[in-house]
Coordinates of C-alpha atoms in Angstrom, one line a residue:
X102 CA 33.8 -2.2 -9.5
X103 CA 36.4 -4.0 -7.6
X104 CA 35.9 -7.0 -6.1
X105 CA 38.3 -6.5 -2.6
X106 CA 37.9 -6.5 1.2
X107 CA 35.1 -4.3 2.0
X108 CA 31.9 -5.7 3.9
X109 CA 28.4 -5.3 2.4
X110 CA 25.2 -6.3 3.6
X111 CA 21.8 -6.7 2.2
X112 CA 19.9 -3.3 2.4
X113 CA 18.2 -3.4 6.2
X114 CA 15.7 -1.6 4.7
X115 CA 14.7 -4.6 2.3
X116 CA 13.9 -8.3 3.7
X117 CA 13.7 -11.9 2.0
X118 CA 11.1 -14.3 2.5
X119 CA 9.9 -17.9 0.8
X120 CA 7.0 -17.8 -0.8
X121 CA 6.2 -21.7 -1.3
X122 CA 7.4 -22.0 -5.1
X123 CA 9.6 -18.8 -5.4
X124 CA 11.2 -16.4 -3.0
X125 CA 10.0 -12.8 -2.0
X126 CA 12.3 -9.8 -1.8
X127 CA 10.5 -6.7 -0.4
X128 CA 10.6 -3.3 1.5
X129 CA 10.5 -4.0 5.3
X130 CA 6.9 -1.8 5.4
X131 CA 3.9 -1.3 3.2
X132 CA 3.4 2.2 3.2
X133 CA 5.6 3.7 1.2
X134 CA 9.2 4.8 2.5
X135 CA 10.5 7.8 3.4
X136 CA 14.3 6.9 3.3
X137 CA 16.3 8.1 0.2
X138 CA 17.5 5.9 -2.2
X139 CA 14.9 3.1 -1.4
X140 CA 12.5 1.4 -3.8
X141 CA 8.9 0.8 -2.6
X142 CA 9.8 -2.9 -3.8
X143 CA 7.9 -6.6 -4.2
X144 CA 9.9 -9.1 -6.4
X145 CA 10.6 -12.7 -6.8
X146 CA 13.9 -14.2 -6.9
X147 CA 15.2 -17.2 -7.6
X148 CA 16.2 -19.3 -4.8
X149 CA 20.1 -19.1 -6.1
X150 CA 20.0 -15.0 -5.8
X151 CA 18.3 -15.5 -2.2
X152 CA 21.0 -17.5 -1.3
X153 CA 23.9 -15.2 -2.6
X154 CA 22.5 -12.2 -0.7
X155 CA 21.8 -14.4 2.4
X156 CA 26.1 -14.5 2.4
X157 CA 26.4 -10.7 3.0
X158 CA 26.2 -10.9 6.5
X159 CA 28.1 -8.4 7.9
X160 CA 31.1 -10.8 8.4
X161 CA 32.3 -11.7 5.1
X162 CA 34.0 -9.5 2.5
X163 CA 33.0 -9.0 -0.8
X164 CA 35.5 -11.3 -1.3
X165 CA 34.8 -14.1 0.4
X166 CA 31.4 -13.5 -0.8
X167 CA 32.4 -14.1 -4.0
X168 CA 34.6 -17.4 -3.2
X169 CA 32.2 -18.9 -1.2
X170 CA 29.4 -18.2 -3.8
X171 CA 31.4 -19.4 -7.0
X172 CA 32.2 -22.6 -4.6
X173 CA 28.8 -23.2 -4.0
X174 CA 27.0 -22.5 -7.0
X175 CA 29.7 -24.1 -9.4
X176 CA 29.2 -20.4 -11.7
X177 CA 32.0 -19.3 -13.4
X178 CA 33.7 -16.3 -11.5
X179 CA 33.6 -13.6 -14.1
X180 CA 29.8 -13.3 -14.4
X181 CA 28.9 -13.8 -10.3
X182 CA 31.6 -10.9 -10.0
X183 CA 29.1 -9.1 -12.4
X184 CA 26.1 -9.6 -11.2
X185 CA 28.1 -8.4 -7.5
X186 CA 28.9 -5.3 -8.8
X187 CA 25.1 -4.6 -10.5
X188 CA 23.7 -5.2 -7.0
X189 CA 26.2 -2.7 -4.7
X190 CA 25.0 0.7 -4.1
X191 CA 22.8 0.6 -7.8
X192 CA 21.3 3.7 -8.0
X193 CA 18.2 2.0 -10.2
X194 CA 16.5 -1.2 -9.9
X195 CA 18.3 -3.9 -11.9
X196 CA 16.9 -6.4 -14.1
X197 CA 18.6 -9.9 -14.0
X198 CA 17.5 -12.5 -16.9
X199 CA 18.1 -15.7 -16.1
X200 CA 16.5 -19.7 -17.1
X201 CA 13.7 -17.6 -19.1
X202 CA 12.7 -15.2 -16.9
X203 CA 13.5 -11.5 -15.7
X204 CA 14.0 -11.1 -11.7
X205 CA 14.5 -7.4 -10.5
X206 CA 16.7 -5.9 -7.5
X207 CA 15.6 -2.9 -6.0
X208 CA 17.9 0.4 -5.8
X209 CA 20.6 0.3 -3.4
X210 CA 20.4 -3.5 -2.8
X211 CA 23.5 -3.6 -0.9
X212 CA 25.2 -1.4 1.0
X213 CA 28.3 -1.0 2.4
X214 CA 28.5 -2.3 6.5
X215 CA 28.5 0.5 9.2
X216 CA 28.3 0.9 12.3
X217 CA 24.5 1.6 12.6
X218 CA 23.0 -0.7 9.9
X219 CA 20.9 -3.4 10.9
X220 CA 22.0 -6.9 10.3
X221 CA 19.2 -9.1 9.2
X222 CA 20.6 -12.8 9.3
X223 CA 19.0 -15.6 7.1
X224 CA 19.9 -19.2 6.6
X225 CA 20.6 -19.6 3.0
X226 CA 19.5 -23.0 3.5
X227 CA 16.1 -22.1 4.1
X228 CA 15.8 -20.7 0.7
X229 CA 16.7 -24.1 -1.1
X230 CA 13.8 -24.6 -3.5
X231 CA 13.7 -27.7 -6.1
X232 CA 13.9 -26.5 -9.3
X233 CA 10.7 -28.6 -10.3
X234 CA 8.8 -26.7 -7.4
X235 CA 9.5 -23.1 -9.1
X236 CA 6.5 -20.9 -9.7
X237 CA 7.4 -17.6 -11.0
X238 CA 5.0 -17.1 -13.5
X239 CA 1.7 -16.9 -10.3
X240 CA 1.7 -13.7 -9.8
X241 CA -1.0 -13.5 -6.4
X242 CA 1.2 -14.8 -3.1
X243 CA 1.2 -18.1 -1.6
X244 CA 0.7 -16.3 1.7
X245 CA -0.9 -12.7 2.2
X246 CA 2.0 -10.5 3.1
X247 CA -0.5 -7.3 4.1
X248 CA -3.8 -6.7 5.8
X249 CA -5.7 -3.3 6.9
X250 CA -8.4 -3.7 9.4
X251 CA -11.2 -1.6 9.4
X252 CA -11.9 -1.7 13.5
X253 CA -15.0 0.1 13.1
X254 CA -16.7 2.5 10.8
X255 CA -17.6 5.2 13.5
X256 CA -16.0 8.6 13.1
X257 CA -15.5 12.0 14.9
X258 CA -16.4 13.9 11.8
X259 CA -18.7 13.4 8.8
X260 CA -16.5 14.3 6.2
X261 CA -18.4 15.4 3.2
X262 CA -16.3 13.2 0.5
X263 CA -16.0 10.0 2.7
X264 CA -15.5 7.3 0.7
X265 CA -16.6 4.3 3.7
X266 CA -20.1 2.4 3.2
X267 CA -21.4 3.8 6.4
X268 CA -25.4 2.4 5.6
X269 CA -25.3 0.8 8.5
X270 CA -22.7 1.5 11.2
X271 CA -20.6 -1.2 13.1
X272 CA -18.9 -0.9 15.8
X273 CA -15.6 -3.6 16.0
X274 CA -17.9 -6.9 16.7
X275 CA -15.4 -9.3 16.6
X276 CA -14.5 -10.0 20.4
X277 CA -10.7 -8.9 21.3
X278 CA -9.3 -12.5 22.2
X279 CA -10.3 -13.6 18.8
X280 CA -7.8 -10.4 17.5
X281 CA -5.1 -11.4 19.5
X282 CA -5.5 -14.9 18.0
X283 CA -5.8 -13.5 14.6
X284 CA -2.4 -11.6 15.1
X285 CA -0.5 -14.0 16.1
X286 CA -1.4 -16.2 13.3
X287 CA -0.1 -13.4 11.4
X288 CA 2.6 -12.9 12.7
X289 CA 3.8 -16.9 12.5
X290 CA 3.0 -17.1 8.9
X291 CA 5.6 -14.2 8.4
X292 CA 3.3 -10.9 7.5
X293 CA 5.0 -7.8 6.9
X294 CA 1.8 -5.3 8.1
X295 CA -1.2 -5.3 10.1
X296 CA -2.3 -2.2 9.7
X297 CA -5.9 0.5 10.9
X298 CA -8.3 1.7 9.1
X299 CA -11.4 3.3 10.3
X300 CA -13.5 4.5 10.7
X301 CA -11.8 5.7 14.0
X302 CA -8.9 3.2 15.9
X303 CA -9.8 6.0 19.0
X304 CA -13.3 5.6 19.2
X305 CA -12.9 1.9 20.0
X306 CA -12.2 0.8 23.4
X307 CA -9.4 -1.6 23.5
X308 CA -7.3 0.3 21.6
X309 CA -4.7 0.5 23.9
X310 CA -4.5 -3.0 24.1
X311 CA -4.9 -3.4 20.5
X312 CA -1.9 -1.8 19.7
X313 CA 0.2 -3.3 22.0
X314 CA -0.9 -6.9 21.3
X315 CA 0.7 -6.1 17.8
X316 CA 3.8 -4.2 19.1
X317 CA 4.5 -7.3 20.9
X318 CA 4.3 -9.8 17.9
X319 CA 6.8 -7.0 16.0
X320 CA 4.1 -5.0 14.2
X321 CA 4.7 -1.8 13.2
X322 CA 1.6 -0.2 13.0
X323 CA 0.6 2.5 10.6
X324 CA -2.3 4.5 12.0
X325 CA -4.5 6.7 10.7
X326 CA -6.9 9.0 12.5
X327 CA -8.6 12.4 12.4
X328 CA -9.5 11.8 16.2
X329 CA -8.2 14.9 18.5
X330 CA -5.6 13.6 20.8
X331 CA -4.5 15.4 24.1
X332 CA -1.4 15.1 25.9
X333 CA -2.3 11.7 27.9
X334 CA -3.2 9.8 25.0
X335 CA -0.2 10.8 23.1
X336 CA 1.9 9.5 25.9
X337 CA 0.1 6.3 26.4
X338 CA 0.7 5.9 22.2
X339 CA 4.9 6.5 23.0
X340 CA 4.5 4.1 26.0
X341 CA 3.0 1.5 23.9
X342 CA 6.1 1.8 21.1
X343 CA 4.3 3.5 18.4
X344 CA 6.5 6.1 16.5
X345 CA 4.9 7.5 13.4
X346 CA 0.9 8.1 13.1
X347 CA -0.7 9.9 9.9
X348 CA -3.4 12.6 10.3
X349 CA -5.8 13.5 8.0
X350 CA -5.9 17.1 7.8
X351 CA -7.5 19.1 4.4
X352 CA -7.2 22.6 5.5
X353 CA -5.6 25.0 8.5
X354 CA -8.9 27.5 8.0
X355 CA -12.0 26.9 10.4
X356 CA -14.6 27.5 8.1
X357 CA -12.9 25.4 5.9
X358 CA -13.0 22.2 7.8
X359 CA -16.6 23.1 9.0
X360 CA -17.8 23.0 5.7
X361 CA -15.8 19.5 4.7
X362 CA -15.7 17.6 7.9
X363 CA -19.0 19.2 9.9
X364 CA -17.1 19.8 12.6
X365 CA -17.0 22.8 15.0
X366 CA -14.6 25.7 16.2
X367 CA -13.7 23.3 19.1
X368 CA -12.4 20.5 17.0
X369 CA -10.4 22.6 14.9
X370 CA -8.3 24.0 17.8
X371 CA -7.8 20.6 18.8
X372 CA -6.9 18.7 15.4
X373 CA -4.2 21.3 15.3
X374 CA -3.1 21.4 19.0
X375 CA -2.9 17.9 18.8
X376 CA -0.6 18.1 15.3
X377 CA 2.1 20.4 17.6
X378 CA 1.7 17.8 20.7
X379 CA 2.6 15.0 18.2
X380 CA 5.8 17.0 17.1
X381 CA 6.5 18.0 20.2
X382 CA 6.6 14.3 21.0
X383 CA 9.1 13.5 18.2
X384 CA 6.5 11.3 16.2
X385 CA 7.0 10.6 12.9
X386 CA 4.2 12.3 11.3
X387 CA 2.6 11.9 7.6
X388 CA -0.1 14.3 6.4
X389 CA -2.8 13.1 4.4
X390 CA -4.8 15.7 2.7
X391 CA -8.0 15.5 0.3
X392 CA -8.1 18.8 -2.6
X393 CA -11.8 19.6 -3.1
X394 CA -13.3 22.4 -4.6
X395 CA -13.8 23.9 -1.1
X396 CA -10.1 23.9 -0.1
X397 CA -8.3 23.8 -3.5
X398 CA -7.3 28.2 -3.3
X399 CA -5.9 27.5 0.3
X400 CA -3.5 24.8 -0.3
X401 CA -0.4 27.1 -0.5
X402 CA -1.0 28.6 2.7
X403 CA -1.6 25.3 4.3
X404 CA 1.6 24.1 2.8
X405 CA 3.2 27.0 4.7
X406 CA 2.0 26.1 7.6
X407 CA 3.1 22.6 7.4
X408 CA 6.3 23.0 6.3
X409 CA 7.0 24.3 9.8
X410 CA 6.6 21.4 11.4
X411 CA 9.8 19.7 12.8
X412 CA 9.1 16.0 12.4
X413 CA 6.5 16.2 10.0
X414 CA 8.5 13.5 7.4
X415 CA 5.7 12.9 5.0
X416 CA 3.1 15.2 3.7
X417 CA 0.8 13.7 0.8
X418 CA -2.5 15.5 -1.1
X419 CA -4.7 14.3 -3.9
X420 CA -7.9 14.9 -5.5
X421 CA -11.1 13.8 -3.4
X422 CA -12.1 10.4 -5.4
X423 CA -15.5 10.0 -6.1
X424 CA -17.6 7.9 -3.4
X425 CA -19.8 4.9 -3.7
X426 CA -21.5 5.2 -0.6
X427 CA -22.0 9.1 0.4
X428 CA -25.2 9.3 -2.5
X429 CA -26.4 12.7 -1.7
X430 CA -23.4 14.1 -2.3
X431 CA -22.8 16.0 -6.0
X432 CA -19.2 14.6 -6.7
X433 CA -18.9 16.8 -9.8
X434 CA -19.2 19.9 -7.5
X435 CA -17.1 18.6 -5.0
X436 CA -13.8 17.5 -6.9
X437 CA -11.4 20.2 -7.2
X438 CA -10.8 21.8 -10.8
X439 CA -8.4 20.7 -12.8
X440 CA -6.6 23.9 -13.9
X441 CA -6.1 24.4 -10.1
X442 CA -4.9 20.5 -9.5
X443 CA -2.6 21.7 -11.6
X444 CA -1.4 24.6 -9.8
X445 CA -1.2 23.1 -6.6
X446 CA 0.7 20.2 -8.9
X447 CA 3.3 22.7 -9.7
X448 CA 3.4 24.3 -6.0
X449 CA 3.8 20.7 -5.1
X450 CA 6.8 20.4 -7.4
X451 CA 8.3 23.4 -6.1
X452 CA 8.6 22.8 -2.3
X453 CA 9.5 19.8 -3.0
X454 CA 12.6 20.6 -4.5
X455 CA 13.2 23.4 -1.5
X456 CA 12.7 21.0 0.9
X457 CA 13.3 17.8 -0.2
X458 CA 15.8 16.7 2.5
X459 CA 13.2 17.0 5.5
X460 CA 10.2 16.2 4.2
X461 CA 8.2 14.2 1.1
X462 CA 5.4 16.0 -0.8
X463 CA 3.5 13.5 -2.7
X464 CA 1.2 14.7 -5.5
X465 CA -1.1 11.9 -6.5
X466 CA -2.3 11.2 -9.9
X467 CA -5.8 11.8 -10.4
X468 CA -8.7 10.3 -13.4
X469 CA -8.7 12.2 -16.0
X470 CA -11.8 12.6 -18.3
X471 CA -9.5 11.7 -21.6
X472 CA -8.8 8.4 -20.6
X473 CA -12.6 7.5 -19.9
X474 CA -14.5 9.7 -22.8
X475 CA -13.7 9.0 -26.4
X476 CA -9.7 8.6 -25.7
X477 CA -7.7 7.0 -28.6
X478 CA -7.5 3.3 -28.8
X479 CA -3.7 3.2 -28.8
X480 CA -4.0 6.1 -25.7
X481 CA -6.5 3.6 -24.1
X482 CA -4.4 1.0 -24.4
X483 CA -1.1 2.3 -23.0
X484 CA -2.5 4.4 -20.0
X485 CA -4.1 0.5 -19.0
X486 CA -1.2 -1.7 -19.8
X487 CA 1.1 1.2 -17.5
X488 CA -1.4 0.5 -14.7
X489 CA -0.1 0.3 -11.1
X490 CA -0.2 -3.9 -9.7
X491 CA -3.0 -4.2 -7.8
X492 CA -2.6 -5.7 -4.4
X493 CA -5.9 -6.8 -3.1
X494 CA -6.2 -10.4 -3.2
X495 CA -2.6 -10.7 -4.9
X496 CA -0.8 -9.4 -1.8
X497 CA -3.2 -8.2 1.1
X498 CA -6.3 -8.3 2.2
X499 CA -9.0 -6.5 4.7
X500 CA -10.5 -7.1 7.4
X501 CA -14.1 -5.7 8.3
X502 CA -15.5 -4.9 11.5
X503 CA -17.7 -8.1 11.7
X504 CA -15.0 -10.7 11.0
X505 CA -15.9 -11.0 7.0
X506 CA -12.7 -10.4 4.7
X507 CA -12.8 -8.4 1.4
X508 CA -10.0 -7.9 -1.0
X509 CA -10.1 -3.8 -0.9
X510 CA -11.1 -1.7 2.0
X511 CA -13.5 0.3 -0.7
X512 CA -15.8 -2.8 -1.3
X513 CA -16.3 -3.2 1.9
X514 CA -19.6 -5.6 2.4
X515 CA -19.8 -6.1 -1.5
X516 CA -20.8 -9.9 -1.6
X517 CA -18.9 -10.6 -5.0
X518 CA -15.5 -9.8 -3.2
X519 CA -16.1 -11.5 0.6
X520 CA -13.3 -14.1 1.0
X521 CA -14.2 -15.7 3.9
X522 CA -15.2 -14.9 7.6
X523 CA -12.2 -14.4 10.8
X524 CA -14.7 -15.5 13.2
X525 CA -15.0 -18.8 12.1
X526 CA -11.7 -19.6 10.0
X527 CA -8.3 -18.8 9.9
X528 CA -6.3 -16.4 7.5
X529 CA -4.3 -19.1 5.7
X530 CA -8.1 -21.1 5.0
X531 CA -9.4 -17.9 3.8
X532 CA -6.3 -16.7 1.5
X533 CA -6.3 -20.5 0.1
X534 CA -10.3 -20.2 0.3
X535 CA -12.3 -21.1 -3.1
X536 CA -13.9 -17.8 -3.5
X537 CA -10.3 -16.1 -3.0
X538 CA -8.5 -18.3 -5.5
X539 CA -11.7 -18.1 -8.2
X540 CA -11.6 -13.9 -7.9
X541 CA -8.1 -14.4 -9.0
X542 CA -8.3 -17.0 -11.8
X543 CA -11.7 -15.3 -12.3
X544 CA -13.6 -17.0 -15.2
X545 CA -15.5 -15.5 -17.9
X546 CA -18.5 -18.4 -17.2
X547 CA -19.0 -15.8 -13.9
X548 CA -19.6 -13.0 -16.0
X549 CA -22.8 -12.0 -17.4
X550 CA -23.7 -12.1 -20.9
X551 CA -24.4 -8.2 -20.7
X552 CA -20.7 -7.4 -19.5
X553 CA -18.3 -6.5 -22.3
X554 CA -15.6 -9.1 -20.7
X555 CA -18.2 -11.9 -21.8
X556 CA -16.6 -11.8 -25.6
X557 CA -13.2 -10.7 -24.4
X558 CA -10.3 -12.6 -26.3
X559 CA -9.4 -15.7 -23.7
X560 CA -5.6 -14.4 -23.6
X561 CA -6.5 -11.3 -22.6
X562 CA -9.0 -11.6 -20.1
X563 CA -6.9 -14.1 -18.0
X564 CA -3.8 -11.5 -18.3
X565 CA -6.2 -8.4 -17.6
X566 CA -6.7 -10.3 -14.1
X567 CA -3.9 -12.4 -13.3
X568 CA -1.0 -9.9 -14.2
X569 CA -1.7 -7.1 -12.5
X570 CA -5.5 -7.4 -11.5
X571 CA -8.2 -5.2 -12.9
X572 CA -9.6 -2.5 -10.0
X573 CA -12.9 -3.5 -9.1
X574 CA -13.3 -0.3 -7.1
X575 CA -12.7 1.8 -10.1
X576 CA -15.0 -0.9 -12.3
X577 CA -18.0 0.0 -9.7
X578 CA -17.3 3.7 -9.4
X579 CA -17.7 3.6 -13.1
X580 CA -20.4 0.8 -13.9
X581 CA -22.4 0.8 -10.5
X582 CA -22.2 -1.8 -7.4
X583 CA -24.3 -4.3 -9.6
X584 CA -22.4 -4.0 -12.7
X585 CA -19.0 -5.5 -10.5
X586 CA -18.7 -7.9 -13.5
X587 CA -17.4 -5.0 -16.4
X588 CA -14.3 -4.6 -17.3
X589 CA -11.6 -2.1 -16.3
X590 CA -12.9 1.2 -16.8
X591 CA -9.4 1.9 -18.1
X592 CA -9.3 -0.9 -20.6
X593 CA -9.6 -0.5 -24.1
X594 CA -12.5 -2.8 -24.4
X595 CA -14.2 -1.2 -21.5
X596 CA -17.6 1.4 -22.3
X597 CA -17.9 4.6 -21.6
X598 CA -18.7 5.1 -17.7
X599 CA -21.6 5.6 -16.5
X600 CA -20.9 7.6 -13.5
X601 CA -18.4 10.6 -13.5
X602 CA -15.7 10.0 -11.6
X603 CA -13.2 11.9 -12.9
X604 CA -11.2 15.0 -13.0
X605 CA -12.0 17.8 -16.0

């Protein structure tokens, strides 16, 4: 492209950070956007390419950009006007290679100035990092960027497929002045999201002040609920500055969510009342749906009824995962079929071609039996190596209703994956805590002689869990809560499950 006197800016939509050794470029939120042309994106950078896109500030053309960069860096001027022209309006993400290693830019990096973007100013001094200080090769943060807490784990409904370890129940026990200190130690170190898990935000009773204690230290947060909300409480929400809110509905037909939720006539009226009052409102509202067998024939019409909704930006539906903690329930005759996952699959498909510029429809990959029974070696190994990063305990944490931190909201109280206690220390001590850093540089000497990692090839079990993390959720649906130490189900070392947890 030509290098002349237009303005760009760094994509509003994406923001830089320092990360101790390396820098951090990311989407602004960690729930996944809604905006076209925008990458759900966490990358390092090298300080240099932090600083160049810290000189599109609104003010300087591409350029001057250009000049000022080449005078700084000392580059010659043919490749920087490359590497310009990669980064404006890129459709894809771009890979850089540079001193070794491989830095990626997300799509549509930079964009050109207008008169609604945001400006998000930076010191490119700030980003100035001695080369003998780099770390790009760490892949868990320096600092958490994420957490979820879980407030409480007390519910309107008793959903029949709930996935939360509800043995014993606990209300939020951590006393609200020790919250607000918590989120503002969050905020200082620079999080992106604090966001709420339940349980039920609703059913605790300083909610209202909960949210706006974040609001106030620019928190954005996403909220879940399946609580009914009337008219008031919708207003208070607006009043307090929250904008979007997820609800978890499965199904428009009463006996329906009687048989999934154990719920009555009443709270059906009201979930759905309370889905028009929120669009009404102008909320931003994301629908989060579970397919069991119970539901999995009505899914069209619920579509239908969705898609009717004004504001509704975000509607998203899976397969009900198998549970942990809900033992008397029979998962294999609760999960939906697969020859009907793959209808609604297709249906999914469909509308979302036909409606694609109001809403999202998200169809989420489910376990499949052929990856866990007697799959091909070379199958084995692919479907694993193409695993999504992990972010628990590389990224984000959570934060339990007593105070105690786990790295992933499923393993709740599981003592193998505790980090450290809120009531008595600090997020930075409990990120940087031993138990934290030896989960991540987990050693082979804390696995059992029984456990198929004991004999794994040295290379390969430090990559398994530094790189991209093995899921310890998936290892204990698969292996059992005392078996935490096996490998990835989805490895190709890993032996057959023995729970079934899949899809067939």
């Amino acid at each position: 492209m030509q290098i002349d006197d237009k303005i760009y800016i760094l994509n509003p939509q994406y923001r830089l950070k320092v990360d101790k050794s390396r820098v951090l470029l990311y989407y602004k939120n960690a729930d996944p956007p809604i905006e076209k042309g925008i990458s759900n994106f966490l990358g390092f950078l090298h300080p240099v390419f932090a600083v160049l896109l810290c000189l599109f500030d609104g003010k300087k053309s591409l350029k001057k950009v250009l000049d000022e960069f080449v005078y700084i860096t000392d580059l010659k001027r043919e490749s920087v006007s490359k590497l310009i022209s990669q980064l404006v309006e890129n459709k894809t993400e771009i890979k850089i290679d540079s001193n070794n290693h491989s830095f990626y830019f997300p799509k549509n990096t930079l964009i050109q100035q207008g008169t609604k973007n945001e400006v998000i100013h930076y010191n490119p001094y700030d980003f100035l990092i001695p080369n003998n200080q780099l770390d790009f090769q760490t892949h868990r943060l320096y600092e958490p960027l994420d957490t979820m807490i879980i407030l409480n784990n007390i519910c309107v409904t008793q959903c029949i497929y709930c996935y939360s370890d509800k043995r014993e129940l606990f209300p939020c026990k951590i006393p609200f002045e020790r919250l607000v200190e918590i989120i503002q130690e969050a905020q200082k170190i620079g999080m992106r999201a604090f966001n709420i898990s339940g349980g039920e935000l609703f059913t605790y009773r300083h909610w209202k002040e909960f949210l706006k204690e974040l609001v106030e230290n620019n928190f954005d947060p996403y909220i879940t609920t399946k609580y009914p909300l009337n008219e008031r409480r919708i207003k208070e929400l607006k009043d307090i500055g929250i904008k979007r809110i997820q609800l978890s509905i499965d199904t428009i037909k009463s006996d329906e969510m009687h048989q999934l939720l154990n719920v009555n006539e009443k709270y059906h009226v009201l979930i759905l009342k309370t889905l028009k009052d929120l669009d009404n409102n102008n909320f931003d509202i994301r629908i989060n749906s579970q397919i069991t067998s119970i539901n999995q024939d009505s899914m069209e019409a619920f579509f239908n009824y969705l898609l009717n909704f004004e504001n509704i930006n975000r509607i998203r539906v899976r397969a009900t995962g198998f549970s942990l903690y809900s033992k008397g329930v029979n998962y294999p005759s609760l999960r939906p079929a697969k020859n009907k996952l793959n209808k609604i699959k297709d249906l999914v498909i469909k509308l979302r071609e036909k409606h694609q510029d109001r809403v999202i429809l998200d169809f989420f990959e489910y376990p499949e039996r052929r990856y866990y029974i007697n799959p091909s070696a070379e199958e084995k190994r692919i479907h694993y190596e193409n695993r999504a990063q992990c972010s628990g305990n590389f990224y984000s944490f959570d934060i339990l209703p007593d105070g105690k931190v786990t790295i992933c909201e499923e393993l709740y109280w599981h003592p193998q994956f505790i980090i450290g206690d809120l009531m008595k220390q600090s997020i930075t001590d409990i990120w940087n805590s031993e138990k934290a850093l030896s989960l991540y540089h987990f050693s082979k000497d804390s696995v059992r002689d029984k456990s198929p990692c004991k004999t794994c090839n040295h290379k390969d079990f430090n990559r398994c869990h530094q790189q991209k993390g093995a899921c310890w959720k998936q290892i204990l649906y698969a292996y059992g809560e005392e078996n935490w130490d096996y490998p990835d189900p989805r490895c190709q070392h890993a032996p057959e499950p023995f729970n079934e947890f899949w899809i067939e």
